[in-house]
Structure formats: structure tokens, C-alpha cells
Coordinates of C-alpha atoms in Angstrom, one line a residue:
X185 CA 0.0 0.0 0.0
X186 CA 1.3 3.7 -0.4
X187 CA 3.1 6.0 2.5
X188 CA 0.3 7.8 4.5
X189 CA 1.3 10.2 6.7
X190 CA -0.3 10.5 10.2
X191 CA -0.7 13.8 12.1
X192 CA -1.4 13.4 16.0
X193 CA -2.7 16.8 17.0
X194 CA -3.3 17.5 21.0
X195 CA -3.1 20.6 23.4
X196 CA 1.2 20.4 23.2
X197 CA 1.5 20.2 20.0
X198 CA 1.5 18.0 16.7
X199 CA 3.1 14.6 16.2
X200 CA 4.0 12.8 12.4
X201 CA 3.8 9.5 11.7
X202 CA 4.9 7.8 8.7
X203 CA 2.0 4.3 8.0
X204 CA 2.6 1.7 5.1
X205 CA 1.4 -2.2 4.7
X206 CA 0.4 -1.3 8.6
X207 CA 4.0 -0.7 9.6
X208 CA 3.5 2.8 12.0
X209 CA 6.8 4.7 12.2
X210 CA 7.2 8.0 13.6
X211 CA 7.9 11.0 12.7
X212 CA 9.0 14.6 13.6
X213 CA 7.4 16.9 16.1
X214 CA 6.2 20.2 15.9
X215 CA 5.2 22.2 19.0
X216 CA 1.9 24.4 18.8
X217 CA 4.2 28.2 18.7
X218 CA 5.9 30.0 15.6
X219 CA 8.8 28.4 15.7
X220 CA 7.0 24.8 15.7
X221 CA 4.7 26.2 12.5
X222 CA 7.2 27.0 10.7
X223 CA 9.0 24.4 10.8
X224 CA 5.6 22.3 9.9
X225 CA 5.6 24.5 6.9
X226 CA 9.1 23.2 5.4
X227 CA 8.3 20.0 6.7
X228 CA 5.4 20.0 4.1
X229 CA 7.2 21.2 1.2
X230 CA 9.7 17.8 1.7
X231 CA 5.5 16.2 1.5
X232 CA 4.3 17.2 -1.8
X233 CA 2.1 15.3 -3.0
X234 CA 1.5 13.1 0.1
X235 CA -1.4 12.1 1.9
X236 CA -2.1 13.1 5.4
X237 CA -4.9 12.3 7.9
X238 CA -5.0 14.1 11.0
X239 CA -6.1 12.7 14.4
X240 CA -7.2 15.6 17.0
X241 CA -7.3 14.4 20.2
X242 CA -8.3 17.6 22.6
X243 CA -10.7 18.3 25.0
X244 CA -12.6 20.4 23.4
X245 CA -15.3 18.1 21.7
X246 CA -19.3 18.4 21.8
X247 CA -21.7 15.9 21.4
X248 CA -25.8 16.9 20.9
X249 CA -28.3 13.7 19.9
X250 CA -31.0 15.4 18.1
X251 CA -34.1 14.1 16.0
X252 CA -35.1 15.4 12.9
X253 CA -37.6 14.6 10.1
X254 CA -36.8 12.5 7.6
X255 CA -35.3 13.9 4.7
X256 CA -33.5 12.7 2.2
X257 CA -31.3 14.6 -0.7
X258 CA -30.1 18.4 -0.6
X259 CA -33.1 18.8 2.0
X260 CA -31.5 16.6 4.2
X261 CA -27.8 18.5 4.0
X262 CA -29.4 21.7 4.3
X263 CA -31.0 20.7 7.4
X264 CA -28.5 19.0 9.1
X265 CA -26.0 22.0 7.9
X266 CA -28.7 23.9 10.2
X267 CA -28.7 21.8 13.2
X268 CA -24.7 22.2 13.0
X269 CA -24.9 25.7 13.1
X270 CA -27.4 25.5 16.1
X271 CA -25.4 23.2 18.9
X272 CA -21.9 24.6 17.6
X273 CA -22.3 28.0 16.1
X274 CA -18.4 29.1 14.9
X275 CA -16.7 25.3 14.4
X276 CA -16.3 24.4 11.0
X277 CA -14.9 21.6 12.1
X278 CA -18.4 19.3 12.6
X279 CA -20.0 15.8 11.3
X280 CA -23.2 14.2 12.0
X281 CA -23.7 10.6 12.6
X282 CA -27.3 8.8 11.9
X283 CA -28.8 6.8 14.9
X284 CA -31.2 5.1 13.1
X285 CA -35.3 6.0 12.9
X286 CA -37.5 6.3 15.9
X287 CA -39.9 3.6 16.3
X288 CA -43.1 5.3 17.0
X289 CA -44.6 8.4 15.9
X290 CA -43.6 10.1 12.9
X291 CA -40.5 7.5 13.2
X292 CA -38.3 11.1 13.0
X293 CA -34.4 10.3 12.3
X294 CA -31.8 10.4 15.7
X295 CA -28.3 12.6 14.6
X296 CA -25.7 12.5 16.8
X297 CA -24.1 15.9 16.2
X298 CA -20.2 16.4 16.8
X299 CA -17.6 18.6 16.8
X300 CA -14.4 19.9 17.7
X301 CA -15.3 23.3 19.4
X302 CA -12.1 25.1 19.5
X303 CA -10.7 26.1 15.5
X304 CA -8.3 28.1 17.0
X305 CA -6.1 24.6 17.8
X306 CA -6.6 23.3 14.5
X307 CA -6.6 26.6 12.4
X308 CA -2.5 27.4 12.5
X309 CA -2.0 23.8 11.4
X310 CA -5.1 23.5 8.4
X311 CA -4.0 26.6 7.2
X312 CA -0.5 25.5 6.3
X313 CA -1.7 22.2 5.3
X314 CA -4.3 24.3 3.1
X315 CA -1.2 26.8 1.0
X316 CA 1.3 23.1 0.7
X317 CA 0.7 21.2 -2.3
X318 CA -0.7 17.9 0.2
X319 CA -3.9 15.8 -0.3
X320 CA -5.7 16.0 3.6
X321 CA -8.2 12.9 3.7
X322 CA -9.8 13.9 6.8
X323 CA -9.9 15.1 10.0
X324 CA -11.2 12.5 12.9
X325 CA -10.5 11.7 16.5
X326 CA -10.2 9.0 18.9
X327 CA -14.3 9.2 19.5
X328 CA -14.6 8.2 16.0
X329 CA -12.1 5.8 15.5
X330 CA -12.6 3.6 18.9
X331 CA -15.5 1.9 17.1
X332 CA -13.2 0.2 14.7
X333 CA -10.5 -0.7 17.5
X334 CA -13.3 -2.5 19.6
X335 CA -15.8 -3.5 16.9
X336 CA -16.8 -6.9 18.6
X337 CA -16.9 -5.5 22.0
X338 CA -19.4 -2.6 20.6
X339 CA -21.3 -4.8 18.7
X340 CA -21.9 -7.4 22.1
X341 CA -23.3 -4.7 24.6
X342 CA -26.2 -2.4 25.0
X343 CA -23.8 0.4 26.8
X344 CA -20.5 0.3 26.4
X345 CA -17.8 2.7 28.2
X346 CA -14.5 2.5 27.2
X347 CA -11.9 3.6 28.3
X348 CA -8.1 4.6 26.7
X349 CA -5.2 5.9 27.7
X350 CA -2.9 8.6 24.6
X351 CA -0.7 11.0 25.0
X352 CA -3.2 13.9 25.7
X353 CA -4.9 12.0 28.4
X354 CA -7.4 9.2 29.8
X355 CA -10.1 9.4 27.6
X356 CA -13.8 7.6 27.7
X357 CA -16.0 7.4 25.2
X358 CA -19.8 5.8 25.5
X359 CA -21.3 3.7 23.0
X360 CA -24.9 3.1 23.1
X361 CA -26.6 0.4 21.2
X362 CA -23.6 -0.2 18.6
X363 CA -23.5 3.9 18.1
X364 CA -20.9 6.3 19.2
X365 CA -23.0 8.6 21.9
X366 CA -20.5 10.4 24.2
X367 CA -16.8 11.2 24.6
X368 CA -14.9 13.0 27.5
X369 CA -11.0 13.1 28.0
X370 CA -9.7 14.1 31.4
X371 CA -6.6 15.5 31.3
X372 CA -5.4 14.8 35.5
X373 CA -1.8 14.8 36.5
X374 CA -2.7 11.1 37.3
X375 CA -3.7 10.3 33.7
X376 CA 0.1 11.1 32.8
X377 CA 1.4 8.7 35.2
X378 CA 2.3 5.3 35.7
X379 CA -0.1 5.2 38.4
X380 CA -2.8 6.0 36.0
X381 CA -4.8 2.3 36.4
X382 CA -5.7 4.4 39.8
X383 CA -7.6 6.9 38.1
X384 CA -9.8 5.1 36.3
X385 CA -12.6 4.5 39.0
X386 CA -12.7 8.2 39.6
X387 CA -13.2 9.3 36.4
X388 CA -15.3 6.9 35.4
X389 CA -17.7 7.5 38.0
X390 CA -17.7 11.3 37.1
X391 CA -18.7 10.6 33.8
X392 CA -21.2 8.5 34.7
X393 CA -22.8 11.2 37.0
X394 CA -22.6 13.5 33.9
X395 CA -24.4 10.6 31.7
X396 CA -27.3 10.5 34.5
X397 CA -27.6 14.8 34.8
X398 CA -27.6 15.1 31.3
X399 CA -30.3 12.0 31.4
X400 CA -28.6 10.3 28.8
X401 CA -29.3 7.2 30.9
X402 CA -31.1 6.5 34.1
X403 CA -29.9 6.4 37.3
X404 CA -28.9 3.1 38.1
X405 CA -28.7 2.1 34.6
X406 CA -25.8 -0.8 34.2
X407 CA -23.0 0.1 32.1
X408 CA -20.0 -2.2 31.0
X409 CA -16.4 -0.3 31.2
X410 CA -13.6 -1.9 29.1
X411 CA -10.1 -0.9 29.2
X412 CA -7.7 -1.0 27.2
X413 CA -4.6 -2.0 29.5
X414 CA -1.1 -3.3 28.8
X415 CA 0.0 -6.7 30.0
X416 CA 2.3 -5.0 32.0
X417 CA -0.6 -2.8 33.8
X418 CA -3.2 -5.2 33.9
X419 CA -2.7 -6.3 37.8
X420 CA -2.4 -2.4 38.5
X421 CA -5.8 -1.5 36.9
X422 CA -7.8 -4.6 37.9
X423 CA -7.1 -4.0 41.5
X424 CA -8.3 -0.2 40.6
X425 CA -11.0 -1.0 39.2
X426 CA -13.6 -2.8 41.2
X427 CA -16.6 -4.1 40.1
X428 CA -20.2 -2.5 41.2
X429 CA -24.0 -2.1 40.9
X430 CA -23.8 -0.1 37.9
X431 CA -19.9 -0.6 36.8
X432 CA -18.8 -3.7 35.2
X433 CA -14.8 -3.5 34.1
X434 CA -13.5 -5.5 31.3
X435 CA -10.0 -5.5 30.5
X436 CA -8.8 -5.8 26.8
X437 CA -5.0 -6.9 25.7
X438 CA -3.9 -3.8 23.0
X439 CA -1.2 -6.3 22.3
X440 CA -4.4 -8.4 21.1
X441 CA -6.5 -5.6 19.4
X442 CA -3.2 -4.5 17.5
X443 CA -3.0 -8.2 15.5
X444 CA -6.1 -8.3 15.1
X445 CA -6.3 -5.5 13.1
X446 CA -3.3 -6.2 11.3
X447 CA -0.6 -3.7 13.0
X448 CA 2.8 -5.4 12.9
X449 CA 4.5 -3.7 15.8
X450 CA 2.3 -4.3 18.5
X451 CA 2.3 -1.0 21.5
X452 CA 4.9 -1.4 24.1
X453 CA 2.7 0.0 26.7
X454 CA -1.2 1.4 27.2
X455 CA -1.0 4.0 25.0
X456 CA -3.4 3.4 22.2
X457 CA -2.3 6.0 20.0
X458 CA -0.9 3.4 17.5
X459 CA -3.8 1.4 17.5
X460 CA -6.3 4.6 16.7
X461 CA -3.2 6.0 13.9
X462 CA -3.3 2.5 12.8
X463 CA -7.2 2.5 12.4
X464 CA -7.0 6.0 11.0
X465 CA -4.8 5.2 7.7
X466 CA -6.9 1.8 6.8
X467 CA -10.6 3.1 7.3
X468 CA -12.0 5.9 5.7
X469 CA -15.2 6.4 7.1
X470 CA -17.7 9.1 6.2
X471 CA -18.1 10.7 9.7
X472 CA -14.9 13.0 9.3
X473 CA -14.6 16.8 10.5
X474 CA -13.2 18.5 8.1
X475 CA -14.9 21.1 5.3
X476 CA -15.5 19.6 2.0
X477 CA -13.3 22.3 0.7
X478 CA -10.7 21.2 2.2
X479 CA -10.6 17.4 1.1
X480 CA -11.5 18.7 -2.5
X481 CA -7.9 17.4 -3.8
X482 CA -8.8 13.9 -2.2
X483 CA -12.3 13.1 -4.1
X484 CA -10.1 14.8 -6.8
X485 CA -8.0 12.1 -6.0
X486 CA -10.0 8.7 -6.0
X487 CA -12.0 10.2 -9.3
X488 CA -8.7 10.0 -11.3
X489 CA -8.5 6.0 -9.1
X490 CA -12.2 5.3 -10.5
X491 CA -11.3 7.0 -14.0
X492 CA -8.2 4.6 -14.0
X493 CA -9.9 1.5 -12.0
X494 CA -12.5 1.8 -15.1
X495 CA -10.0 2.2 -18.0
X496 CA -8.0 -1.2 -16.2
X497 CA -11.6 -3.1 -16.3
X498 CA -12.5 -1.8 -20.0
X499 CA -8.8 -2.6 -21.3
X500 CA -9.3 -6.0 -19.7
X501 CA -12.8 -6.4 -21.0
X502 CA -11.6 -5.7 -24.7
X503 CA -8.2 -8.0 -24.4
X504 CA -10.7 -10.9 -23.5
X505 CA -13.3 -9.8 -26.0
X506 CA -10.2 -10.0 -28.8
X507 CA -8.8 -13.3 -27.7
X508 CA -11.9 -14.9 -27.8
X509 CA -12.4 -13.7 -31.1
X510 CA -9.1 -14.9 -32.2
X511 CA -9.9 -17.7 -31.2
X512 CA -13.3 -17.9 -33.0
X513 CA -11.4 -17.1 -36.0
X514 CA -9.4 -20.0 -35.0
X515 CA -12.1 -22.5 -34.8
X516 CA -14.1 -21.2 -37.7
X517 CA -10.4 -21.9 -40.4
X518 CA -10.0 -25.0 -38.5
X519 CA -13.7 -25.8 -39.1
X520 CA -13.5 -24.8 -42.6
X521 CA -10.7 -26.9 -43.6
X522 CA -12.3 -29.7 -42.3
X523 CA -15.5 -29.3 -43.8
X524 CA -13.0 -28.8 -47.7
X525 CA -11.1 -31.9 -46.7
X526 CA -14.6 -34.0 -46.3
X527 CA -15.9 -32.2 -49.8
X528 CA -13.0 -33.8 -51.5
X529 CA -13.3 -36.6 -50.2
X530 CA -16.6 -37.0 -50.9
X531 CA -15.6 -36.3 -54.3
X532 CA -13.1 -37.9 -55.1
X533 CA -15.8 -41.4 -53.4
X534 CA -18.3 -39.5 -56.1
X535 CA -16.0 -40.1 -58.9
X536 CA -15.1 -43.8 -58.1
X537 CA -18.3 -44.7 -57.6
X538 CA -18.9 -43.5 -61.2
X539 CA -15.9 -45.1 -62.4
X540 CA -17.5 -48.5 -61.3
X541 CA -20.8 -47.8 -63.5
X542 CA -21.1 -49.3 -67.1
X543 CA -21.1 -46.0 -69.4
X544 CA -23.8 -45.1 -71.0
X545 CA -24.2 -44.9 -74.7
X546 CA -25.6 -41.4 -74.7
X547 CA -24.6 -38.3 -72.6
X548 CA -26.2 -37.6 -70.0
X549 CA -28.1 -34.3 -71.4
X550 CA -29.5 -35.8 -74.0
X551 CA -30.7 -39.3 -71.5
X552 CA -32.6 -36.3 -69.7
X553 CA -33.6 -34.8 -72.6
X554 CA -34.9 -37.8 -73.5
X555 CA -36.9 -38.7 -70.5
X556 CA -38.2 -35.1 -70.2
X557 CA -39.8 -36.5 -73.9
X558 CA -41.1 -39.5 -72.5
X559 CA -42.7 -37.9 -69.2
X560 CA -44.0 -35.0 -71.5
X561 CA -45.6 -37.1 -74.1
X562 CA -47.4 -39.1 -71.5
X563 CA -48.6 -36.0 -69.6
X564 CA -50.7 -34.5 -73.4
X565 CA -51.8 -37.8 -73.9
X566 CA -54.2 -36.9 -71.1
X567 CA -56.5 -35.1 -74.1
X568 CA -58.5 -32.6 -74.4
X569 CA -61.0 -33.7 -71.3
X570 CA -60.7 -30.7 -69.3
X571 CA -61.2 -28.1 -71.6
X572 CA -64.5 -30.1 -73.4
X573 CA -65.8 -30.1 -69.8
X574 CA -65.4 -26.3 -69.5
X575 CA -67.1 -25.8 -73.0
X576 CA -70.0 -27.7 -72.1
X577 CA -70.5 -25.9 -69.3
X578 CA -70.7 -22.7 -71.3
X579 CA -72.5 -23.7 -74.6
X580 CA -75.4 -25.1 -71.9
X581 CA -76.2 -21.8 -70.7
X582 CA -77.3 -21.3 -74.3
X583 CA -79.2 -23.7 -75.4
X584 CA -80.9 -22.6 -78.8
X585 CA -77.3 -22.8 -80.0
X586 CA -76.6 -26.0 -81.7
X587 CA -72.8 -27.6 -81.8
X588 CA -72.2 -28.9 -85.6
X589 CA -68.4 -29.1 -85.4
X590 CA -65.1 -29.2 -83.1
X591 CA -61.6 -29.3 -84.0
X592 CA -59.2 -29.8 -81.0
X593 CA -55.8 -28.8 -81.3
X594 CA -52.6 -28.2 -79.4
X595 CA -50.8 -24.8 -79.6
X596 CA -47.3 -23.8 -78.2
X597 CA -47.5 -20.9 -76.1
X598 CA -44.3 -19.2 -77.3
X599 CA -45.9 -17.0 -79.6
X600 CA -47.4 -15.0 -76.4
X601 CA -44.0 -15.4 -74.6
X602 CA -42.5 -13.6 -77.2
X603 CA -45.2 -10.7 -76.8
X604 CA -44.1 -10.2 -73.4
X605 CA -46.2 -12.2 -71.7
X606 CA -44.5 -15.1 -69.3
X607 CA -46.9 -17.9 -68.2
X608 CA -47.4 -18.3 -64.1
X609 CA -45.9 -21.0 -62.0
X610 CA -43.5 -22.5 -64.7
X611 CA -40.1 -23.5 -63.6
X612 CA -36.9 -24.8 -65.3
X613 CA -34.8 -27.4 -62.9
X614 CA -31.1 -27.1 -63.8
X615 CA -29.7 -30.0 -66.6
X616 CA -33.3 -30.2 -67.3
X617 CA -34.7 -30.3 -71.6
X618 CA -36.0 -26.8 -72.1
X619 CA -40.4 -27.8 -72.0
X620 CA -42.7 -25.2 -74.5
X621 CA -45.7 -24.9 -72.9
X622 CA -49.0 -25.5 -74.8
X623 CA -52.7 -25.1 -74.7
X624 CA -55.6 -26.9 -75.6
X625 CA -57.1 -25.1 -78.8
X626 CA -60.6 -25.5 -79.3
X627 CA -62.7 -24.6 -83.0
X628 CA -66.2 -24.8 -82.9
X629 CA -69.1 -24.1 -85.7
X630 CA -72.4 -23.4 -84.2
X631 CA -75.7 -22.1 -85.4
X632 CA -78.3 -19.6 -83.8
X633 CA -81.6 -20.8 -83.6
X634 CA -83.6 -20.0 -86.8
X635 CA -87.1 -19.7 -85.3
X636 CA -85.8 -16.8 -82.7
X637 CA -86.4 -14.3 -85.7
X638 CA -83.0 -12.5 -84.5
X639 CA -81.7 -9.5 -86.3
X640 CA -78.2 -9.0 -87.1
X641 CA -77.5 -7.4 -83.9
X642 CA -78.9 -9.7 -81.7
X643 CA -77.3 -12.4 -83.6
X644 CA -74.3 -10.6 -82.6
X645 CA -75.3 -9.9 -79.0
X646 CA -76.0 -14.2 -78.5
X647 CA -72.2 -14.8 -80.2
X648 CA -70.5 -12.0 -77.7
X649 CA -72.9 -13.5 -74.5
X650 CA -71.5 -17.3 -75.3
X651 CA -68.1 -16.2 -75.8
X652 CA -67.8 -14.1 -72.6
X653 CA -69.4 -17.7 -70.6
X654 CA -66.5 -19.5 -72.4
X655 CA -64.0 -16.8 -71.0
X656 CA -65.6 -17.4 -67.0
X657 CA -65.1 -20.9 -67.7
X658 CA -61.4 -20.6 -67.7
X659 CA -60.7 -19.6 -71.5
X660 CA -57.3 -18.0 -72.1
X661 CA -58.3 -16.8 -75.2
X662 CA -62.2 -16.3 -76.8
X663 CA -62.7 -14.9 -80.3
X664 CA -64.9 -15.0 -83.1
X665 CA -63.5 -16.2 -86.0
X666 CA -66.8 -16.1 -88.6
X667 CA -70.3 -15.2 -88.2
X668 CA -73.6 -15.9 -89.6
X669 CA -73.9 -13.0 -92.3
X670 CA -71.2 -10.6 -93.7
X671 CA -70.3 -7.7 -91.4
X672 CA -67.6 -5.3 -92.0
X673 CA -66.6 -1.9 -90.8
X674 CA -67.8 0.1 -93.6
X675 CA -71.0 -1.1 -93.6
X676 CA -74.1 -0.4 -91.2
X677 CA -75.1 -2.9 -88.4
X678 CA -78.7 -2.5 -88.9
X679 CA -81.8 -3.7 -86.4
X680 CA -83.5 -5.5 -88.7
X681 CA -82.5 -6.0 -92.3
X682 CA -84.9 -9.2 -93.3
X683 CA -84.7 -12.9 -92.3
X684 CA -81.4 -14.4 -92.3
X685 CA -80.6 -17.3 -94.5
X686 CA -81.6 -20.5 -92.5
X687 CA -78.8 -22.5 -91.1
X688 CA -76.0 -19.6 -91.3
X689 CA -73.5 -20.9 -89.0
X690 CA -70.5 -19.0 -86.8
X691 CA -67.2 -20.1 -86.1
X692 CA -65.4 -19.6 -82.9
X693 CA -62.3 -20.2 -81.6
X694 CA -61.0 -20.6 -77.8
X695 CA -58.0 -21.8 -76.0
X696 CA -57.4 -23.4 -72.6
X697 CA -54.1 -24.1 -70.5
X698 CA -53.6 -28.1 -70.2
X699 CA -54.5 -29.8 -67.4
X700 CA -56.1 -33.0 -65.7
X701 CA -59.7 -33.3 -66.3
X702 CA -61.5 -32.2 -62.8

């Protein structure tokens, strides 16, 4: 993992500590006057670039549990930005941290509001962290941070006290129901002491006086106190700290704590400063106090990480996406040479097997051609059946007509091909004889009925009615060929000219595609 660099701010000053693959090594010290700043300052410029967290541990903290409506979006920062404002009017240096919903009622939304309420510690040291060319991730405190040190222990207890021992003091923080809830840090000549394990009880108890005046619990409410003791001051503090009524101690190893969370040089002694540094470089939790303007080069930072993170996964997606296409292109030659080999082989079986046949004495064109004949010949010898049948049908719908002749004929239809016209559903298979399609040609000679008395023009109007029956049942073609008395262009279709000559007959002529009789 990349260097992080640690800054331990209390009341005497500010402490650096270097923090890689969760190795903690220290750093130089700067005292809180001008001297101690500016040397911070030149300290900074031998940073560039780095990244630095910054741990404030200092009395001056405040913690307000409020409830608020639930809001969600810009609503909800502008109202928590509010509440801020309200409990610690003048500290830009605040977070809030959600308690979860209330149960009844409008089931409002519990905000544990904190803050560091002094800027004037922090504001020498942000504002030369602000003008050096440094990334600041955050700004947190023990309060914070304990959660992650003693995660199991939180988790396991309704109330939870515990209690640590740093550099600025003996410090105990309350959790309530998995959530931070209150922190205090006593700063007694005792704290700074070997002989600290002996002011535990007392300052426990006054915190837990506070806890009951500020009714954050009830009197006589049971609370669980761990501490976070050295193997070395264990038999000191657990004579201390006897159990009562309302105080149960536990004692935690930080010898234990620091490999579980993965800290390779375990403290020497109570101080829990490396464990809370340690916590500080590996979790980056939301609840952080400082401004959003000042940790702008930080989101700066993990956008150009997701822009990169993203590019990685989309390079990665498109080198899998081209192997597997090379090798699909792989498979698919492969796949086709196979497939060529087996044509050719089947081929070259194809060609012996015809090399074992007795040859014919024709080609084989003309053996087609010649079975196309057979199968065509056999098809018109069928006759005319179909196309009589449709005739009938029309000449009965007349029946003063009288029938005196038929010819039947066969006609190739190439003449009408070659007018443009191409005949429906005919098909030519490949090799196959080219087939002339024909039609069934049909010449009759018929005579009107003589004792109608019918004039020329409804002599005419009979012919045209019978040929267009003849055309509705299925004719190709109808047309009159001759009729009954001599008509011409030039002369005048009369009415009634006279009787006609008995027996004058008409010729007609129709055609009829071939076909099965039905």
C-alpha cells in the first residue's frame, strides 16, 4: 500500500507518523508556537504530494443527539448543515452521525451531532496544510475511530464505556446500542502517570454522574467499562477498578487488538495511539470533520482511481473480447478446412463410384432430354378432357345454340411469350430439356336458332354472350373467328335487315391451358 502520513494533534503540539502495509513509524514533532509552524511548513514542502490524515485528540469536543424529520437529498444537508450551526455556532470543524429512525410516531431520524469546538487549535496547522501542495483525507478523532478498534466489543453490549489511555490523556467514550454517543477526556496529573490504572474509577464515576444529569441514561442504569490495559498494567488496573451495581470493568489486551487489526509492531505499553493512527490510515469512514473544501484534492483524487480503476476493467474487457475472437477465428479456419477436406473426399468417393458404373451410350443431357420427352408425351396424352368439360358448361347456358363441329388442337404458347407475356408457376430445374408450354385449342361451328327471328345485332349480342361464358369458364383466349352473315366496318349494323338465311352458322375459336380433367 502507499506511505500515509499521520498527524497526531493534542493541546502540546502536533506529532507525524509515517504508516505503510500497517507498519506505523514515527515522525518529527512540531510544538503548537511560531517556531514549531514553521517548521511544519518546510516539513510540508519535503510532502508534496503526500497524503495526510489528522487525528485531533483535545478536549474540546461536543456531542448533541438530536431528532429530525426525515429527509433525504439536498433537504436533508441543508437541514443537518442547520442543526450544526445551532449546537456549535463558529466550528467548522463538525459531522453528524445517523442513529437510526425512531420507532413510534412520525419515526423522525436520531443525529448524533459532533464537533471539535475550539478552531483556533486546529486553524494554524489546516491553514498550512491548506497553502502546501498535500492531499488532507480527513480530519477524525479518537471518539470516531474507537468503534473500529473495539468493533466486537461494541457490537456485544447495549452500553458500552471505554476507556483509553494517549498521549493527551485518559479518555472515555460511551457507546450506546452499537452507536458512538459520548466522549470526554480528562486531562489529570494522574492520567500522565504510571499510576494511571488508579484513576480510572474516579473518572469513570464522574462521567457516569454527567451521563445521568444530562439523562442520557437513568440512574442506576448498568454500564460495561472496558479498558484498554497493557500486559504489563493489567494487575495495576484490575485492582483499581472494582466491580459494582452499575460498573462492570473488562479489560482488553492492545497487544491483542493491534493483531487483530493487522498492525505489525504491537504498542509497548497502554497507550493506544498506534492502534487509533493505525485504524485512522486503513478506514476511511464518512463521519470526518473536516470542510468539503478542504478534502477537495482527495475526491479529486479517488476520481482520477475510478477514472483509471474503469480504464483497467474496460482494457481487460476488450483484451478478453479480442482473444476470444481470435480464437473464434481460429475455430471457424480450422472448421472450414475440415469441412473442404470432407468435400474432396466425398468427391473424389463421387468419382469412383462413377468409375464402377457401365457407361452409357448417350450423354447424360441428351438421356434427360430424353426422359423429359417421355414424361412429356405421356402428360398430353391426357387429351382434351378438361377443356371439353369447360365448354360444355358454357354452350349449356345457351341452349338454342346448336354444336355442328369441333376441332381440337394443341398450340405452343411461345408465340405470347414472345409478346411479353411469361406464363405463371413455370419453372426450369437445372440440366433439365427446355419444356414449350401449350394449350388446348378449341374450334367450334355453331348455329343460332332460326325460329328466334333474331336481327343481325342480336345475332351478334348471342355470339359476344357465349363467348364471354366461355371466358368465365377458364378460356385463355375467346374470339370470333366467322359469323352468320357478312359484317364489316364500312357497312351499317342494322336492327333488322330481313330474315337471315336458314342454317348460317358461326365459327369460334378458344384456348385453354392443359391440365387434368377435374
Amino acid at each position: 500500500m502507499s506511505l500515509r502520513h499521520l498527524l497526531y494533534l493534542d493541546s502540546g503540539g502536533l506529532a507525524s507518523w509515517f504508516w505503510q502495509s500497517g507498519e506505523l513509524s514515527p515522525g518529527p514533532r512540531f510544538e503548537g508556537d511560531d517556531a514549531g509552524l514553521a517548521s511544519f511548513s518546510t516539513w510540508l514542502e519535503q510532502c508534496r504530494g503526500a497524503h495526510f490524515t489528522l487525528v485531533a485528540d483535545c478536549v474540546e469536543e461536543g456531542f448533541q443527539v438530536d431528532t429530525t424529520p426525515h429527509v433525504v437529498g439536498p433537504d436533508r444537508r441543508a437541514l443537518i448543515a442547520r442543526k450544526q450551526n445551532q449546537h456549535f455556532y463558529g466550528s467548522p470543524y463538525a459531522t453528524a452521525i445517523s442513529l437510526g429512525r425512531e420507532r413510534a410516531g412520525r419515526r423522525d431520524e436520531r443525529i448524533l451531532f459532533a464537533a471539535l469546538t475550539r478552531p483556533a487549535l486546529l486553524d494554524p496547522w489546516m491553514e498550512r496544510l491548506r497553502t502546501a501542495d498535500v492531499v488532507l483525507t480527513g480530519i477524525t478523532s479518537p471518539a470516531l475511530l474507537l468503534q473500529h478498534v473495539l468493533r466486537q466489543h461494541v457490537r456485544s453490549h447495549a452500553r458500552l464505556l471505554v476507556v483509553t489511555l494517549t498521549p493527551a490523556g485518559l479518555r472515555q467514550t460511551l457507546f450506546e446500542d452499537g452507536n458512538l454517543r459520548f466522549s470526554r477526556l480528562a486531562t489529570s496529573a494522574e492520567s500522565h502517570t504510571a499510576a494511571w490504572g488508579a484513576a480510572i474509577p474516579f473518572e469513570v464515576q464522574k462521567t457516569y454522574q454527567y451521563l445521568v444529569t444530562q439523562r442520557v441514561i437513568a440512574r442506576g442504569t448498568p454500564i460495561v467499562t472496558a479498558v484498554l490495559a497493557h500486559e504489563g498494567d493489567m494487575a495495576a488496573v484490575r485492582n483499581a477498578c472494582v466491580d459494582s451495581d452499575v460498573l462492570r470493568y473488562v479489560l482488553v489486551d492492545p497487544v491483542e487488538r493491534a493483531q487483530s487489526l493487522g498492525l505489525r509492531r504491537p504498542p509497548a505499553d497502554s497507550d493506544s495511539s498506534t492502534l487509533l493512527l493505525h485504524v485512522a490510515a486503513r478506514e476511511n469512514s464518512a463521519a470526518q470533520f473536516a470542510p468539503a473544501r478542504d478534502r477537495l484534492a482527495w475526491r479529486w483524487w479517488i476520481a482520477r482511481r475510478i477514472a483509471v480503476a474503469c480504464g483497467l476493467v474496460g482494457m481487460s474487457a476488450a483484451l478478453l473480447f479480442a482473444s476470444k475472437t481470435v480464437f473464434d477465428t481460429r475455430a471457424l479456419r480450422q472448421s472450414i478446412e475440415e469441412i473442404g477436406l470432407d468435400t474432396q473426399a466425398r468427391h473424389l468417393r463421387y468419382e469412383r463410384l462413377l468409375a464402377t458404373l457401365p457407361k452409357l451410350p448417350v450423354s447424360l443431357d441428351a438421356l434427360q432430354a430424353g426422359v423429359g420427352g417421355f414424361e412429356r408425351f405421356d402428360h398430353l396424352a391426357l387429351g382434351p378432357a378438361d377443356s371439353l368439360v369447360r365448354l360444355s358448361r358454357a354452350i349449356d347456358r345457351h341452349p338454342g345454340i346448336e354444336l355442328k363441329r369441333l376441332e381440337w388442337s394443341l398450340a405452343a404458347e411461345a408465340l405470347d411469350r414472345a409478346n411479353g407475356a411469361r406464363p405463371a408457376n413455370t419453372t426450369t430445374a437445372p440440366n433439365a430439356p427446355s419444356q414449350t408450354p401449350v394449350r388446348d385449342m378449341l374450334t367450334l361451328e355453331a348455329t343460332l336458332p332460326s325460329s328466334a327471328g333474331l336481327s343481325q345485332r342480336e345475332a351478334v349480342m348471342a355470339i359476344n354472350a357465349l363467348l364471354d361464358d366461355i371466358r368465365r369458364e377458364g378460356a385463355i383466349e375467346a374470339s370470333i373467328v366467322r359469323l352468320p352473315f357478312e359484317y364489316t366496318s364500312d357497312r351499317t349494323l342494322r336492327s333488322s335487315t330481313g330474315p337471315r338465311e336458314p342454317e348460317s352458322r358461326f365459327v369460334l375459336k378458344a384456348s385453354y391451358p392443359e391440365g387434368r380433367p377435374r
